[in-house]
Amino acid sequence: ISFAYSCVVTPAARSASDGERRARADAAEIAGGPRLGLSVSRKVGGAVERNKVKRLLRSAVDQLVERFDPASDVVVVARSDASELCERDGLEGVKRELEDLIAASSKKGE
């Protein structure tokens, strides 16, 4: 299962056992929040475009970190039109897309 929005997708993690949840919560407490994984393929563009997308995604997640469960693993997969979004709307556009993605995933999880 994954939660998709216009320019980004986040796969839903499998359910963890109680022991795994406790271990992740302990690790998150030490690290200070959820772990982030980014996947930005060559379909997004050349190295310069991909790195810009990754920088903006990291920055947007940092600003929205309180909306994630501290013990969660967040994986963001940039779609091919993510580079266009970054050029057109910058950090605010990426942040808006992630907020919409978070809202869609929380509705789907209810």
CSV table of N, CA and C in Angstrom, one decimal:
chain,number,residue,atom,x,y,z
A,1,ILE,N,0.9,-1.2,0.0
A,1,ILE,CA,0.0,0.0,0.0
A,1,ILE,C,0.9,1.2,0.0
A,2,SER,N,0.5,2.3,-0.7
A,2,SER,CA,1.2,3.5,-0.7
A,2,SER,C,0.2,4.7,-0.7
A,3,PHE,N,0.7,5.8,-0.2
A,3,PHE,CA,-0.2,7.0,-0.3
A,3,PHE,C,0.5,7.9,-1.3
A,4,ALA,N,-0.3,8.3,-2.3
A,4,ALA,CA,0.2,9.1,-3.4
A,4,ALA,C,-0.4,10.4,-3.5
A,5,TYR,N,0.4,11.4,-3.9
A,5,TYR,CA,-0.1,12.7,-4.2
A,5,TYR,C,0.6,13.1,-5.4
A,6,SER,N,0.3,14.3,-5.9
A,6,SER,CA,0.7,14.7,-7.2
A,6,SER,C,2.2,14.4,-7.5
A,7,CYS,N,3.1,14.9,-6.7
A,7,CYS,CA,4.5,14.8,-7.0
A,7,CYS,C,5.3,13.9,-6.1
A,8,VAL,N,4.7,13.4,-5.0
A,8,VAL,CA,5.4,12.5,-4.1
A,8,VAL,C,4.5,11.3,-3.7
A,9,VAL,N,5.2,10.3,-3.3
A,9,VAL,CA,4.5,9.1,-2.9
A,9,VAL,C,5.2,8.6,-1.6
A,10,THR,N,4.5,8.1,-0.6
A,10,THR,CA,5.1,7.5,0.5
A,10,THR,C,4.5,6.1,0.7
A,11,PRO,N,5.4,5.1,0.6
A,11,PRO,CA,4.8,3.7,0.9
A,11,PRO,C,4.4,3.5,2.3
A,12,ALA,N,3.4,2.8,2.6
A,12,ALA,CA,2.9,2.5,3.9
A,12,ALA,C,3.8,1.4,4.5
A,13,ALA,N,4.3,1.6,5.7
A,13,ALA,CA,5.1,0.5,6.3
A,13,ALA,C,4.2,-0.6,6.8
A,14,ARG,N,4.8,-1.8,6.8
A,14,ARG,CA,4.0,-2.9,7.4
A,14,ARG,C,3.9,-2.7,8.9
A,15,SER,N,2.9,-3.3,9.4
A,15,SER,CA,2.6,-3.2,10.9
A,15,SER,C,3.8,-3.8,11.6
A,16,ALA,N,4.3,-3.1,12.6
A,16,ALA,CA,5.4,-3.6,13.4
A,16,ALA,C,4.8,-4.3,14.7
A,17,SER,N,5.6,-5.3,15.2
A,17,SER,CA,5.2,-5.9,16.4
A,17,SER,C,5.4,-4.9,17.6
A,18,ASP,N,4.9,-5.3,18.8
A,18,ASP,CA,5.1,-4.4,19.9
A,18,ASP,C,6.6,-4.2,20.2
A,19,GLY,N,7.3,-5.3,20.1
A,19,GLY,CA,8.8,-5.2,20.4
A,19,GLY,C,9.5,-4.3,19.4
A,20,GLU,N,9.1,-4.4,18.1
A,20,GLU,CA,9.7,-3.5,17.1
A,20,GLU,C,9.3,-2.0,17.3
A,21,ARG,N,8.0,-1.8,17.7
A,21,ARG,CA,7.6,-0.4,18.0
A,21,ARG,C,8.3,0.2,19.2
A,22,ARG,N,8.6,-0.6,20.2
A,22,ARG,CA,9.3,-0.1,21.4
A,22,ARG,C,10.8,0.2,21.0
A,23,ALA,N,11.3,-0.7,20.2
A,23,ALA,CA,12.7,-0.5,19.7
A,23,ALA,C,12.8,0.8,18.8
A,24,ARG,N,11.8,1.0,17.9
A,24,ARG,CA,11.8,2.2,17.1
A,24,ARG,C,11.6,3.4,18.0
A,25,ALA,N,10.7,3.3,19.0
A,25,ALA,CA,10.4,4.5,19.8
A,25,ALA,C,11.7,4.9,20.6
A,26,ASP,N,12.4,3.9,21.1
A,26,ASP,CA,13.7,4.1,21.8
A,26,ASP,C,14.7,4.8,20.9
A,27,ALA,N,14.8,4.3,19.6
A,27,ALA,CA,15.7,4.8,18.7
A,27,ALA,C,15.3,6.3,18.3
A,28,ALA,N,14.0,6.5,18.1
A,28,ALA,CA,13.5,7.8,17.8
A,28,ALA,C,13.8,8.8,18.9
A,29,GLU,N,13.7,8.3,20.2
A,29,GLU,CA,14.0,9.2,21.3
A,29,GLU,C,15.4,9.7,21.3
A,30,ILE,N,16.3,8.7,20.9
A,30,ILE,CA,17.7,9.0,20.9
A,30,ILE,C,18.0,9.9,19.7
A,31,ALA,N,17.4,9.6,18.5
A,31,ALA,CA,17.7,10.4,17.3
A,31,ALA,C,16.9,11.7,17.3
A,32,GLY,N,15.8,11.8,18.0
A,32,GLY,CA,15.1,13.0,18.0
A,32,GLY,C,13.9,13.1,17.0
A,33,GLY,N,13.5,12.0,16.5
A,33,GLY,CA,12.3,12.0,15.6
A,33,GLY,C,12.3,10.9,14.6
A,34,PRO,N,11.4,10.9,13.6
A,34,PRO,CA,11.3,9.8,12.7
A,34,PRO,C,12.5,9.8,11.8
A,35,ARG,N,12.8,8.6,11.2
A,35,ARG,CA,13.8,8.4,10.2
A,35,ARG,C,13.2,8.7,8.9
A,36,LEU,N,14.1,9.3,8.0
A,36,LEU,CA,13.6,9.8,6.7
A,36,LEU,C,14.4,9.0,5.6
A,37,GLY,N,13.7,8.5,4.6
A,37,GLY,CA,14.3,7.9,3.5
A,37,GLY,C,13.8,8.6,2.2
A,38,LEU,N,14.7,9.0,1.3
A,38,LEU,CA,14.3,9.7,0.1
A,38,LEU,C,14.8,8.9,-1.1
A,39,SER,N,13.9,8.8,-2.1
A,39,SER,CA,14.2,8.2,-3.3
A,39,SER,C,13.9,9.1,-4.5
A,40,VAL,N,14.9,9.6,-5.2
A,40,VAL,CA,14.8,10.5,-6.3
A,40,VAL,C,15.5,9.9,-7.5
A,41,SER,N,14.8,9.3,-8.4
A,41,SER,CA,15.4,8.6,-9.5
A,41,SER,C,15.8,9.6,-10.6
A,42,ARG,N,16.5,9.0,-11.6
A,42,ARG,CA,17.0,9.8,-12.7
A,42,ARG,C,15.8,10.3,-13.6
A,43,LYS,N,14.6,9.7,-13.4
A,43,LYS,CA,13.4,10.2,-14.1
A,43,LYS,C,13.1,11.6,-13.7
A,44,VAL,N,13.5,12.0,-12.5
A,44,VAL,CA,13.3,13.4,-12.0
A,44,VAL,C,14.1,14.4,-12.8
A,45,GLY,N,15.3,14.0,-13.2
A,45,GLY,CA,16.2,14.9,-13.9
A,45,GLY,C,17.7,14.5,-13.7
A,46,GLY,N,18.5,15.4,-14.1
A,46,GLY,CA,20.0,15.2,-13.9
A,46,GLY,C,20.3,15.4,-12.4
A,47,ALA,N,21.6,15.2,-12.2
A,47,ALA,CA,22.1,15.2,-10.8
A,47,ALA,C,21.8,16.5,-10.1
A,48,VAL,N,21.9,17.7,-10.8
A,48,VAL,CA,21.6,19.0,-10.1
A,48,VAL,C,20.1,19.0,-9.8
A,49,GLU,N,19.3,18.6,-10.7
A,49,GLU,CA,17.8,18.7,-10.4
A,49,GLU,C,17.5,17.7,-9.2
A,50,ARG,N,18.0,16.5,-9.3
A,50,ARG,CA,17.7,15.5,-8.2
A,50,ARG,C,18.2,16.0,-6.8
A,51,ASN,N,19.4,16.6,-6.8
A,51,ASN,CA,19.9,17.1,-5.5
A,51,ASN,C,19.0,18.3,-5.0
A,52,LYS,N,18.6,19.1,-5.9
A,52,LYS,CA,17.7,20.2,-5.5
A,52,LYS,C,16.4,19.7,-4.9
A,53,VAL,N,15.8,18.7,-5.6
A,53,VAL,CA,14.6,18.1,-5.1
A,53,VAL,C,14.8,17.4,-3.7
A,54,LYS,N,15.9,16.7,-3.5
A,54,LYS,CA,16.2,16.1,-2.2
A,54,LYS,C,16.4,17.2,-1.1
A,55,ARG,N,17.1,18.3,-1.4
A,55,ARG,CA,17.3,19.3,-0.4
A,55,ARG,C,16.0,19.9,0.0
A,56,LEU,N,15.1,20.2,-1.0
A,56,LEU,CA,13.8,20.7,-0.7
A,56,LEU,C,12.9,19.8,0.1
A,57,LEU,N,13.0,18.5,-0.3
A,57,LEU,CA,12.2,17.5,0.5
A,57,LEU,C,12.7,17.4,1.9
A,58,ARG,N,14.0,17.3,2.1
A,58,ARG,CA,14.5,17.3,3.5
A,58,ARG,C,14.1,18.5,4.3
A,59,SER,N,14.2,19.6,3.7
A,59,SER,CA,13.8,20.9,4.4
A,59,SER,C,12.3,20.9,4.7
A,60,ALA,N,11.4,20.4,3.8
A,60,ALA,CA,10.0,20.4,4.0
A,60,ALA,C,9.7,19.4,5.1
A,61,VAL,N,10.3,18.2,5.1
A,61,VAL,CA,10.0,17.2,6.2
A,61,VAL,C,10.5,17.8,7.5
A,62,ASP,N,11.7,18.4,7.5
A,62,ASP,CA,12.1,19.0,8.8
A,62,ASP,C,11.1,20.0,9.4
A,63,GLN,N,10.5,20.8,8.5
A,63,GLN,CA,9.5,21.7,9.0
A,63,GLN,C,8.2,21.1,9.4
A,64,LEU,N,7.9,19.9,8.9
A,64,LEU,CA,6.6,19.2,9.2
A,64,LEU,C,6.9,18.0,10.2
A,65,VAL,N,8.0,17.9,10.7
A,65,VAL,CA,8.4,16.7,11.5
A,65,VAL,C,7.4,16.4,12.7
A,66,GLU,N,6.8,17.5,13.2
A,66,GLU,CA,5.9,17.3,14.4
A,66,GLU,C,4.6,16.6,14.0
A,67,ARG,N,4.4,16.5,12.7
A,67,ARG,CA,3.1,15.9,12.2
A,67,ARG,C,3.3,14.3,12.0
A,68,PHE,N,4.6,13.9,12.1
A,68,PHE,CA,4.9,12.4,12.0
A,68,PHE,C,5.0,11.8,13.4
A,69,ASP,N,4.7,10.5,13.5
A,69,ASP,CA,4.9,9.8,14.7
A,69,ASP,C,6.5,9.7,14.8
A,70,PRO,N,7.0,10.0,16.0
A,70,PRO,CA,8.5,10.0,16.2
A,70,PRO,C,9.1,8.6,16.0
A,71,ALA,N,8.3,7.6,16.2
A,71,ALA,CA,8.8,6.2,16.0
A,71,ALA,C,8.6,5.7,14.6
A,72,SER,N,8.2,6.5,13.7
A,72,SER,CA,7.9,6.0,12.3
A,72,SER,C,9.2,6.2,11.4
A,73,ASP,N,9.1,5.4,10.3
A,73,ASP,CA,10.1,5.5,9.2
A,73,ASP,C,9.3,6.2,8.1
A,74,VAL,N,9.8,7.3,7.6
A,74,VAL,CA,9.1,8.1,6.5
A,74,VAL,C,9.9,7.9,5.3
A,75,VAL,N,9.3,7.3,4.2
A,75,VAL,CA,10.0,7.1,3.0
A,75,VAL,C,9.2,8.0,1.9
A,76,VAL,N,9.9,8.9,1.3
A,76,VAL,CA,9.3,9.7,0.3
A,76,VAL,C,10.0,9.4,-1.1
A,77,VAL,N,9.1,9.1,-2.1
A,77,VAL,CA,9.6,8.8,-3.4
A,77,VAL,C,9.1,9.9,-4.3
A,78,ALA,N,10.1,10.6,-4.9
A,78,ALA,CA,9.7,11.8,-5.8
A,78,ALA,C,9.3,11.3,-7.1
A,79,ARG,N,8.2,11.8,-7.6
A,79,ARG,CA,7.8,11.4,-9.0
A,79,ARG,C,8.5,12.3,-10.0
A,80,SER,N,8.3,11.9,-11.3
A,80,SER,CA,9.1,12.6,-12.3
A,80,SER,C,8.7,14.1,-12.4
A,81,ASP,N,7.6,14.6,-12.0
A,81,ASP,CA,7.2,16.0,-12.1
A,81,ASP,C,7.6,16.8,-10.8
A,82,ALA,N,8.3,16.2,-9.9
A,82,ALA,CA,8.8,16.8,-8.7
A,82,ALA,C,9.7,18.0,-9.0
A,83,SER,N,10.6,17.8,-10.0
A,83,SER,CA,11.5,18.8,-10.4
A,83,SER,C,10.8,20.1,-10.9
A,84,GLU,N,9.8,19.9,-11.6
A,84,GLU,CA,9.0,21.0,-12.1
A,84,GLU,C,8.3,21.8,-11.0
A,85,LEU,N,7.8,21.0,-10.0
A,85,LEU,CA,7.2,21.6,-8.8
A,85,LEU,C,8.2,22.5,-8.1
A,86,CYS,N,9.4,21.9,-7.9
A,86,CYS,CA,10.5,22.7,-7.2
A,86,CYS,C,10.8,23.9,-7.9
A,87,GLU,N,10.9,23.9,-9.2
A,87,GLU,CA,11.3,25.1,-10.0
A,87,GLU,C,10.1,26.1,-9.9
A,88,ARG,N,8.9,25.7,-10.0
A,88,ARG,CA,7.8,26.6,-10.0
A,88,ARG,C,7.4,27.1,-8.7
A,89,ASP,N,7.4,26.3,-7.6
A,89,ASP,CA,6.8,26.7,-6.3
A,89,ASP,C,7.9,26.7,-5.2
A,90,GLY,N,9.0,26.1,-5.4
A,90,GLY,CA,10.1,26.1,-4.4
A,90,GLY,C,9.6,25.3,-3.2
A,91,LEU,N,10.2,25.7,-2.0
A,91,LEU,CA,10.0,25.0,-0.8
A,91,LEU,C,8.5,25.0,-0.4
A,92,GLU,N,7.8,26.1,-0.6
A,92,GLU,CA,6.4,26.2,-0.2
A,92,GLU,C,5.6,25.2,-1.0
A,93,GLY,N,5.9,25.0,-2.2
A,93,GLY,CA,5.1,24.0,-3.0
A,93,GLY,C,5.4,22.6,-2.6
A,94,VAL,N,6.6,22.3,-2.3
A,94,VAL,CA,7.0,20.9,-1.8
A,94,VAL,C,6.3,20.7,-0.4
A,95,LYS,N,6.4,21.7,0.4
A,95,LYS,CA,5.7,21.6,1.8
A,95,LYS,C,4.2,21.4,1.6
A,96,ARG,N,3.6,22.1,0.7
A,96,ARG,CA,2.1,22.0,0.5
A,96,ARG,C,1.8,20.6,0.0
A,97,GLU,N,2.6,20.0,-0.9
A,97,GLU,CA,2.4,18.7,-1.4
A,97,GLU,C,2.5,17.6,-0.3
A,98,LEU,N,3.5,17.8,0.6
A,98,LEU,CA,3.7,16.9,1.7
A,98,LEU,C,2.6,17.0,2.7
A,99,GLU,N,2.1,18.2,3.0
A,99,GLU,CA,1.0,18.4,3.9
A,99,GLU,C,-0.3,17.7,3.3
A,100,ASP,N,-0.5,17.8,2.0
A,100,ASP,CA,-1.6,17.2,1.4
A,100,ASP,C,-1.5,15.6,1.5
A,101,LEU,N,-0.3,15.2,1.3
A,101,LEU,CA,0.0,13.7,1.4
A,101,LEU,C,-0.2,13.2,2.8
A,102,ILE,N,0.2,14.0,3.8
A,102,ILE,CA,0.0,13.6,5.2
A,102,ILE,C,-1.5,13.5,5.5
A,103,ALA,N,-2.2,14.6,5.0
A,103,ALA,CA,-3.7,14.6,5.2
A,103,ALA,C,-4.4,13.4,4.6
A,104,ALA,N,-4.0,13.1,3.3
A,104,ALA,CA,-4.6,12.0,2.6
A,104,ALA,C,-4.3,10.7,3.3
A,105,SER,N,-3.0,10.5,3.8
A,105,SER,CA,-2.7,9.2,4.4
A,105,SER,C,-3.4,9.1,5.8
A,106,SER,N,-3.6,10.2,6.5
A,106,SER,CA,-4.3,10.0,7.8
A,106,SER,C,-5.8,9.7,7.6
A,107,LYS,N,-6.4,10.3,6.5
A,107,LYS,CA,-7.8,9.9,6.2
A,107,LYS,C,-7.9,8.5,5.8
A,108,LYS,N,-6.9,8.0,5.0
A,108,LYS,CA,-7.0,6.6,4.5
A,108,LYS,C,-6.7,5.6,5.7
A,109,GLY,N,-6.0,6.1,6.7
A,109,GLY,CA,-5.7,5.2,7.8
A,109,GLY,C,-6.8,5.1,8.8
A,110,GLU,N,-7.8,6.0,8.7
A,110,GLU,CA,-8.9,6.0,9.7
A,110,GLU,C,-9.8,4.9,9.5
